[in-house]
Amino acid sequence: MSSPTPKKRSKSKHISYSPSSSSKSSLSTIIEPPQSLFPSKGEFLRLVTVLAIASAVALSCNFFAAFFTSTSTSKPFCNSNLDPTGSFSDSCEPCPSYGECYEGKMECIYGYRRHGNLCIEDRNINETAKKLSEWVEAGLCEAYAQVMCYGTGTFWVRENDIWNDLDEHKLMQNVGSDNTTYVHTKRRAMETIAKLLETRTNLHGLQEFKCPDALAEYYKPLTCRIRELVSKYALIIVPVCAALIGCAVLFWKVRQRRYLSSRAEELYNQVCDMLEENALRSKSVDGGGESWVVASWLRDHLLLPRERKDPRLWKNVEELVQDDSRVDRYPKLVKGESKVVWEWQVEGSLSSAGRRKKERVEVKSDEGINTNVNQSGQSSKAEPKALIF
């Protein structure tokens, strides 16, 4: 008997399911928002524009509503003679400064104009009063500065005098013919002056004005300030100026002395040359004339006209000639007058001009020798040396 063949079992295919992959897909669907949730760039700009227009309209409506409401329900003004702390002040507006209120109405006093519920000063009157006060201040301060500098003049001025002086100013002519405006402008100027200047009451009960000391300092003239500065720092300025003047004089004297010394040496050399040439000419075969020369003639011949006014220059030349043994100085009667003459006495010696020429030649020869030595040294350095084995 043959054994039955075993039947093969059919293996069922199971789909593998991972819990981790499913959770990730579900989370990604939850976290990522849809693309239609946020507006685009154009929609966002339109939204901002709409919100701005709506805000502007709302603010405008609120402002006009508040304005018309306050206008329609504004409180009347309290009378000027009513105490603002009383019980009736809650039902009315207090009367502002510089205003007159009666039966709920308010009017500003002269010189002021209404601005809402306030009274502000008229600009034209204020500017005119300010210029008038500056003019009075300048006049009083200049007068007081003269008193402080020179001790002459008056510095206390009565109020009545200033009041009358304001009429002479050209600005008061531009105020107009209205007497009320004219008087108010002057009164406003006097109020400003009283705030700027010092005041006192004299023995007659009249008010007087004076420029403050600190303000008068700015009105002092320049000469007065210089004089005060010198007197204040005299102990410092005088020694400094004396030292500067002393240094300047010392520098000028040293410079003048050096100039006289160099100029005297130059003239001395010229004198020696002229004396030597004159002596050689007089002793030549066909020469003539005297071997001596009058010293005063040499002086007038060599010195410039402006140099003759300073006797120190020729005196230095005479001292140099006196120290020179080659020149003989002696008096001689020339044309009936006694003159001091100079004469070259050395015969056959090296002349001063020849000596100076020889010195120049020696200097040039020394320079030429030094130049040749330097050139030969440079050529020897350039030539290669022979090698010695």
Coordinates of C-alpha atoms in Angstrom, one line a residue:
M1 CA 0.0 0.0 0.0
S2 CA 1.3 3.2 -0.9
S3 CA 1.2 5.9 1.6
P4 CA -0.9 8.9 0.7
T5 CA 0.9 12.0 -0.3
P6 CA 0.6 14.8 2.2
K7 CA -1.3 17.8 1.1
K8 CA 0.4 21.1 1.0
R9 CA -1.0 23.8 3.2
S10 CA -1.8 27.1 1.5
K11 CA 0.1 29.8 3.2
S12 CA -1.9 33.0 3.6
K13 CA -0.1 36.2 2.7
H14 CA -0.3 38.8 5.5
I15 CA 0.1 42.5 4.8
S16 CA 2.7 43.9 7.2
Y17 CA 1.3 46.9 9.1
S18 CA 3.7 49.2 11.0
P19 CA 2.2 51.4 13.7
S20 CA 5.1 53.9 13.5
S21 CA 4.5 54.7 9.8
S22 CA 0.8 55.3 10.3
S23 CA 1.4 57.7 13.3
K24 CA 3.9 59.7 11.2
S25 CA 1.5 60.1 8.3
S26 CA -1.3 61.2 10.7
L27 CA 0.9 63.8 12.4
S28 CA 2.1 65.3 9.2
T29 CA -1.5 65.7 8.0
I30 CA -2.3 67.4 11.4
I31 CA 0.8 69.8 11.5
E32 CA 0.9 71.0 8.0
P33 CA -1.9 73.7 7.5
P34 CA -3.6 74.0 4.2
Q35 CA -2.2 76.4 1.7
S36 CA -5.5 78.4 1.6
L37 CA -5.3 79.3 5.3
F38 CA -2.9 82.3 4.9
P39 CA -3.7 85.2 2.5
S40 CA -1.4 86.0 -0.4
K41 CA 0.8 89.2 -0.6
G42 CA -1.8 91.1 -2.6
E43 CA -4.6 90.2 -0.3
F44 CA -2.5 91.2 2.7
L45 CA -1.8 94.7 1.3
R46 CA -5.5 95.2 0.5
L47 CA -6.3 94.2 4.1
V48 CA -3.9 96.7 5.5
T49 CA -5.2 99.5 3.3
V50 CA -8.8 98.8 4.3
L51 CA -7.9 98.8 8.0
A52 CA -6.0 102.1 7.7
I53 CA -9.0 103.8 5.9
A54 CA -11.4 102.5 8.5
S55 CA -9.3 103.8 11.3
A56 CA -9.0 107.2 9.8
V57 CA -12.7 107.4 9.2
A58 CA -13.4 106.3 12.8
L59 CA -11.0 109.0 14.3
S60 CA -12.5 111.7 12.1
C61 CA -16.0 110.8 13.1
N62 CA -15.0 110.8 16.7
F63 CA -13.3 114.2 16.5
F64 CA -16.3 115.9 14.8
A65 CA -18.7 114.3 17.1
A66 CA -16.8 115.5 20.2
F67 CA -16.4 119.0 18.6
F68 CA -20.1 119.4 17.9
T69 CA -21.2 117.9 21.1
S70 CA -18.9 120.2 23.1
T71 CA -20.1 123.2 21.1
S72 CA -23.7 122.4 21.6
T73 CA -23.3 121.6 25.3
S74 CA -20.6 124.2 26.2
K75 CA -21.0 125.9 29.5
P76 CA -21.5 129.6 29.8
F77 CA -18.7 131.7 31.3
C78 CA -18.9 132.8 34.9
N79 CA -19.1 136.5 35.7
S80 CA -15.7 138.1 36.3
N81 CA -16.7 139.1 39.9
L82 CA -17.8 135.6 40.8
D83 CA -15.6 133.5 43.0
P84 CA -14.4 130.5 40.9
T85 CA -14.4 128.3 44.1
G86 CA -18.1 128.9 44.7
S87 CA -20.9 126.4 44.2
F88 CA -21.9 128.0 40.9
S89 CA -18.6 127.4 39.3
D90 CA -19.7 123.8 38.3
S91 CA -22.4 125.1 36.0
C92 CA -20.2 127.7 34.2
E93 CA -16.7 128.1 32.8
P94 CA -14.3 130.3 34.8
C95 CA -13.5 133.6 33.1
P96 CA -9.9 133.3 31.6
S97 CA -7.1 135.7 32.3
Y98 CA -7.2 139.1 30.5
G99 CA -10.9 138.5 29.8
E100 CA -14.1 140.1 31.0
C101 CA -17.2 137.9 31.4
Y102 CA -20.8 139.0 31.9
E103 CA -24.0 137.0 31.5
G104 CA -22.2 134.0 30.1
K105 CA -20.3 135.9 27.4
M106 CA -16.6 136.6 27.4
E107 CA -14.6 139.5 25.8
C108 CA -10.9 140.0 25.9
I109 CA -9.5 143.2 27.3
Y110 CA -7.8 145.6 24.9
G111 CA -4.5 144.4 23.5
Y112 CA -5.6 140.7 23.6
R113 CA -7.7 138.6 21.2
R114 CA -9.8 135.5 21.7
H115 CA -8.3 132.1 20.9
G116 CA -10.9 129.5 21.8
N117 CA -11.6 129.9 25.5
L118 CA -8.4 131.9 26.1
C119 CA -7.2 135.5 25.6
I120 CA -3.8 135.8 24.0
E121 CA -1.8 138.9 23.5
D122 CA -1.9 140.8 20.2
R123 CA 1.3 140.0 18.3
N124 CA 1.8 143.5 16.8
I125 CA 1.4 145.3 20.1
N126 CA 3.7 142.8 21.8
E127 CA 6.4 143.2 19.1
T128 CA 6.2 147.0 19.4
A129 CA 6.4 147.0 23.2
K130 CA 9.4 144.6 23.0
K131 CA 11.4 146.9 20.7
L132 CA 10.6 149.9 22.8
S133 CA 11.8 148.1 25.9
E134 CA 15.0 147.1 24.2
W135 CA 15.6 150.7 23.1
V136 CA 15.1 152.0 26.7
E137 CA 17.4 149.3 28.0
A138 CA 20.2 150.2 25.6
G139 CA 20.0 153.9 26.5
L140 CA 20.0 153.3 30.2
C141 CA 22.8 150.7 30.1
E142 CA 25.0 152.9 27.9
A143 CA 24.6 155.8 30.3
Y144 CA 25.4 153.6 33.3
A145 CA 28.4 152.2 31.4
Q146 CA 29.8 155.7 31.0
V147 CA 29.3 156.3 34.7
M148 CA 31.2 153.1 35.5
C149 CA 34.1 153.9 33.2
Y150 CA 34.5 157.7 33.5
G151 CA 32.3 158.6 36.5
T152 CA 30.2 161.1 34.6
G153 CA 26.5 161.0 33.9
T154 CA 23.3 159.8 35.6
F155 CA 22.1 156.2 35.8
W156 CA 18.8 156.4 37.8
V157 CA 16.0 157.6 35.5
R158 CA 12.4 158.4 36.7
E159 CA 9.5 156.5 35.3
N160 CA 7.8 159.7 34.0
D161 CA 10.9 160.6 32.0
I162 CA 10.9 157.2 30.3
W163 CA 7.1 157.5 29.7
N164 CA 7.7 160.8 27.9
D165 CA 10.7 159.5 26.0
L166 CA 8.6 156.7 24.4
D167 CA 6.6 159.3 22.5
E168 CA 9.7 160.4 20.6
H169 CA 10.4 156.9 19.2
K170 CA 9.5 156.4 15.6
L171 CA 7.7 153.1 16.4
M172 CA 5.0 155.0 18.3
Q173 CA 4.2 156.8 15.1
N174 CA 3.3 153.5 13.4
V175 CA 0.9 152.5 16.2
G176 CA -1.9 154.7 14.8
S177 CA -4.2 157.5 15.9
D178 CA -6.2 155.2 18.3
N179 CA -5.4 156.6 21.8
T180 CA -6.3 153.3 23.5
T181 CA -3.9 151.3 21.4
Y182 CA -1.2 154.0 21.9
V183 CA -1.5 154.0 25.7
H184 CA -1.7 150.3 25.9
T185 CA 1.5 149.9 23.9
K186 CA 3.3 152.3 26.2
R187 CA 2.0 150.6 29.3
R188 CA 3.0 147.2 27.9
A189 CA 6.5 148.5 27.2
M190 CA 6.8 149.9 30.8
E191 CA 5.8 146.5 32.2
T192 CA 8.6 144.8 30.2
I193 CA 11.1 147.5 31.3
A194 CA 10.2 146.9 34.9
K195 CA 11.0 143.2 34.6
L196 CA 14.4 143.9 32.9
L197 CA 15.8 146.8 35.0
E198 CA 16.3 147.5 38.6
T199 CA 13.7 149.7 40.3
R200 CA 13.5 151.8 43.4
T201 CA 11.3 154.5 44.9
N202 CA 13.0 157.9 45.6
L203 CA 12.3 160.3 48.4
H204 CA 9.4 161.9 46.4
G205 CA 7.7 158.6 46.0
L206 CA 8.5 158.3 42.3
Q207 CA 9.7 155.1 40.8
E208 CA 13.1 155.1 39.1
F209 CA 14.9 152.6 36.9
K210 CA 18.6 151.6 36.5
C211 CA 20.4 149.1 34.3
P212 CA 21.8 146.1 36.3
D213 CA 25.5 146.0 36.8
A214 CA 26.0 142.7 35.0
L215 CA 24.1 143.9 32.0
A216 CA 26.0 147.3 31.9
E217 CA 29.3 145.4 31.5
Y218 CA 28.3 144.5 27.9
Y219 CA 27.7 148.1 27.0
K220 CA 31.2 149.4 28.0
P221 CA 33.3 150.8 25.2
L222 CA 36.4 148.9 24.0
T223 CA 38.8 151.5 25.4
C224 CA 37.2 151.2 28.8
R225 CA 37.5 147.4 28.8
I226 CA 41.2 147.6 27.8
R227 CA 42.0 150.1 30.6
E228 CA 40.2 148.0 33.2
L229 CA 42.0 144.9 31.9
V230 CA 45.4 146.6 32.1
S231 CA 44.7 147.9 35.6
K232 CA 43.5 144.5 36.8
Y233 CA 46.5 142.5 35.5
A234 CA 49.1 145.3 35.8
L235 CA 51.4 143.2 38.0
I236 CA 51.6 140.6 35.3
I237 CA 51.4 142.7 32.1
V238 CA 54.2 145.2 33.2
P239 CA 56.9 142.6 33.8
V240 CA 56.0 140.6 30.7
C241 CA 56.1 143.8 28.5
A242 CA 59.4 144.8 30.1
A243 CA 60.9 141.4 29.4
L244 CA 59.8 141.5 25.8
I245 CA 61.1 145.0 25.3
G246 CA 64.4 144.0 26.9
C247 CA 64.8 140.9 24.7
A248 CA 64.0 143.0 21.6
V249 CA 66.6 145.7 22.5
L250 CA 69.2 143.0 23.3
F251 CA 68.6 141.2 20.0
W252 CA 68.9 144.5 18.1
K253 CA 72.1 145.4 19.8
V254 CA 73.7 142.0 19.2
R255 CA 72.6 142.2 15.5
Q256 CA 73.9 145.7 15.2
R257 CA 77.2 144.8 16.7
R258 CA 77.7 141.9 14.4
Y259 CA 76.9 144.0 11.4
L260 CA 79.4 146.7 12.5
S261 CA 82.1 144.1 13.1
S262 CA 81.6 142.5 9.6
R263 CA 81.3 145.8 7.9
A264 CA 84.4 147.2 9.6
E265 CA 86.5 144.2 8.5
E266 CA 85.3 144.7 5.0
L267 CA 86.3 148.4 5.0
Y268 CA 89.6 147.5 6.7
N269 CA 90.6 145.2 3.8
Q270 CA 89.6 147.9 1.3
V271 CA 91.8 150.4 3.2
C272 CA 94.8 148.1 3.1
D273 CA 94.4 147.5 -0.6
M274 CA 94.2 151.2 -1.4
L275 CA 97.2 152.1 0.8
E276 CA 99.3 149.4 -0.7
E277 CA 98.4 150.3 -4.3
N278 CA 99.1 153.9 -3.6
A279 CA 102.5 153.1 -2.1
L280 CA 103.5 151.0 -5.0
R281 CA 102.3 153.6 -7.5
S282 CA 104.3 156.4 -5.8
K283 CA 107.6 154.3 -5.8
S284 CA 107.4 153.2 -9.4
V285 CA 109.8 154.6 -12.0
D286 CA 107.2 156.7 -13.8
G287 CA 104.8 157.0 -10.9
G288 CA 104.0 160.2 -9.0
G289 CA 102.2 161.5 -6.1
E290 CA 102.5 160.9 -2.4
S291 CA 102.7 157.5 -0.7
W292 CA 100.3 158.5 2.1
V293 CA 96.6 159.0 2.1
V294 CA 94.5 161.3 4.4
A295 CA 92.4 159.1 6.6
S296 CA 89.3 161.4 6.4
W297 CA 89.4 161.2 2.6
L298 CA 89.4 157.4 2.8
R299 CA 86.5 157.5 5.2
D300 CA 84.4 159.8 2.9
H301 CA 85.4 157.7 -0.1
L302 CA 84.5 154.3 1.3
L303 CA 81.5 154.9 3.6
L304 CA 78.0 155.3 2.3
P305 CA 76.2 158.6 3.2
R306 CA 74.0 156.8 5.7
E307 CA 77.0 155.1 7.3
R308 CA 78.8 158.4 8.0
K309 CA 76.1 159.2 10.5
D310 CA 77.2 156.4 12.8
P311 CA 80.8 157.2 14.0
R312 CA 81.2 153.7 15.6
L313 CA 81.7 152.1 12.2
W314 CA 84.8 154.2 11.2
K315 CA 86.0 154.0 14.8
N316 CA 86.2 150.2 14.5
V317 CA 88.1 150.6 11.2
E318 CA 90.6 152.9 12.9
E319 CA 91.1 150.4 15.7
L320 CA 91.9 147.7 13.1
V321 CA 94.3 149.9 11.3
Q322 CA 96.0 150.9 14.5
D323 CA 96.6 147.2 15.4
D324 CA 98.2 146.6 11.9
S325 CA 102.0 147.2 12.0
R326 CA 102.2 147.6 8.2
V327 CA 100.3 150.9 8.3
D328 CA 101.9 154.0 9.8
R329 CA 99.7 156.7 11.2
Y330 CA 101.0 160.2 11.7
P331 CA 99.8 163.8 11.5
K332 CA 100.8 165.9 8.5
L333 CA 100.2 169.5 7.3
V334 CA 98.1 169.3 4.2
K335 CA 97.1 172.6 2.5
G336 CA 97.7 174.5 5.7
E337 CA 95.6 172.1 7.8
S338 CA 96.8 169.3 10.1
K339 CA 95.5 166.0 8.9
V340 CA 96.0 162.4 10.0
V341 CA 97.5 160.4 7.2
W342 CA 98.0 156.7 6.7
E343 CA 100.9 155.2 4.8
W344 CA 101.9 151.6 3.8
Q345 CA 105.4 151.0 5.3
V346 CA 106.3 147.4 4.4
E347 CA 108.4 147.1 1.3
G348 CA 108.9 143.8 -0.5
S349 CA 106.5 142.0 1.7
L350 CA 103.5 140.0 0.6
S351 CA 100.7 142.4 -0.2
S352 CA 97.3 142.0 1.4
A353 CA 95.7 141.6 -2.0
G354 CA 98.3 139.1 -3.1
R355 CA 97.9 137.2 0.1
R356 CA 94.1 136.9 -0.3
K357 CA 94.6 135.8 -3.8
K358 CA 97.1 133.2 -2.7
E359 CA 94.8 132.0 0.0
R360 CA 92.0 131.6 -2.6
V361 CA 94.4 129.7 -4.9
E362 CA 95.5 127.4 -2.1
V363 CA 91.9 126.7 -1.2
K364 CA 91.1 125.9 -4.8
S365 CA 94.2 123.7 -5.1
D366 CA 93.3 121.8 -2.0
E367 CA 89.8 121.2 -3.3
G368 CA 91.2 120.0 -6.6
I369 CA 93.6 117.6 -4.8
N370 CA 90.8 116.2 -2.6
T371 CA 88.7 115.7 -5.7
N372 CA 91.5 113.8 -7.5
V373 CA 92.1 111.7 -4.4
N374 CA 88.4 110.8 -4.2
Q375 CA 88.2 109.9 -7.9
S376 CA 91.4 107.8 -7.7
G377 CA 90.0 106.0 -4.6
Q378 CA 86.8 105.3 -6.4
S379 CA 88.6 104.0 -9.5
S380 CA 90.8 101.7 -7.4
K381 CA 87.8 100.3 -5.7
A382 CA 86.1 99.7 -9.0
E383 CA 89.1 97.8 -10.5
P384 CA 89.3 94.1 -9.5
K385 CA 92.3 93.0 -7.5
A386 CA 94.5 90.3 -8.9
L387 CA 94.5 87.0 -7.0
I388 CA 97.8 86.0 -5.3
F389 CA 98.5 82.4 -5.1

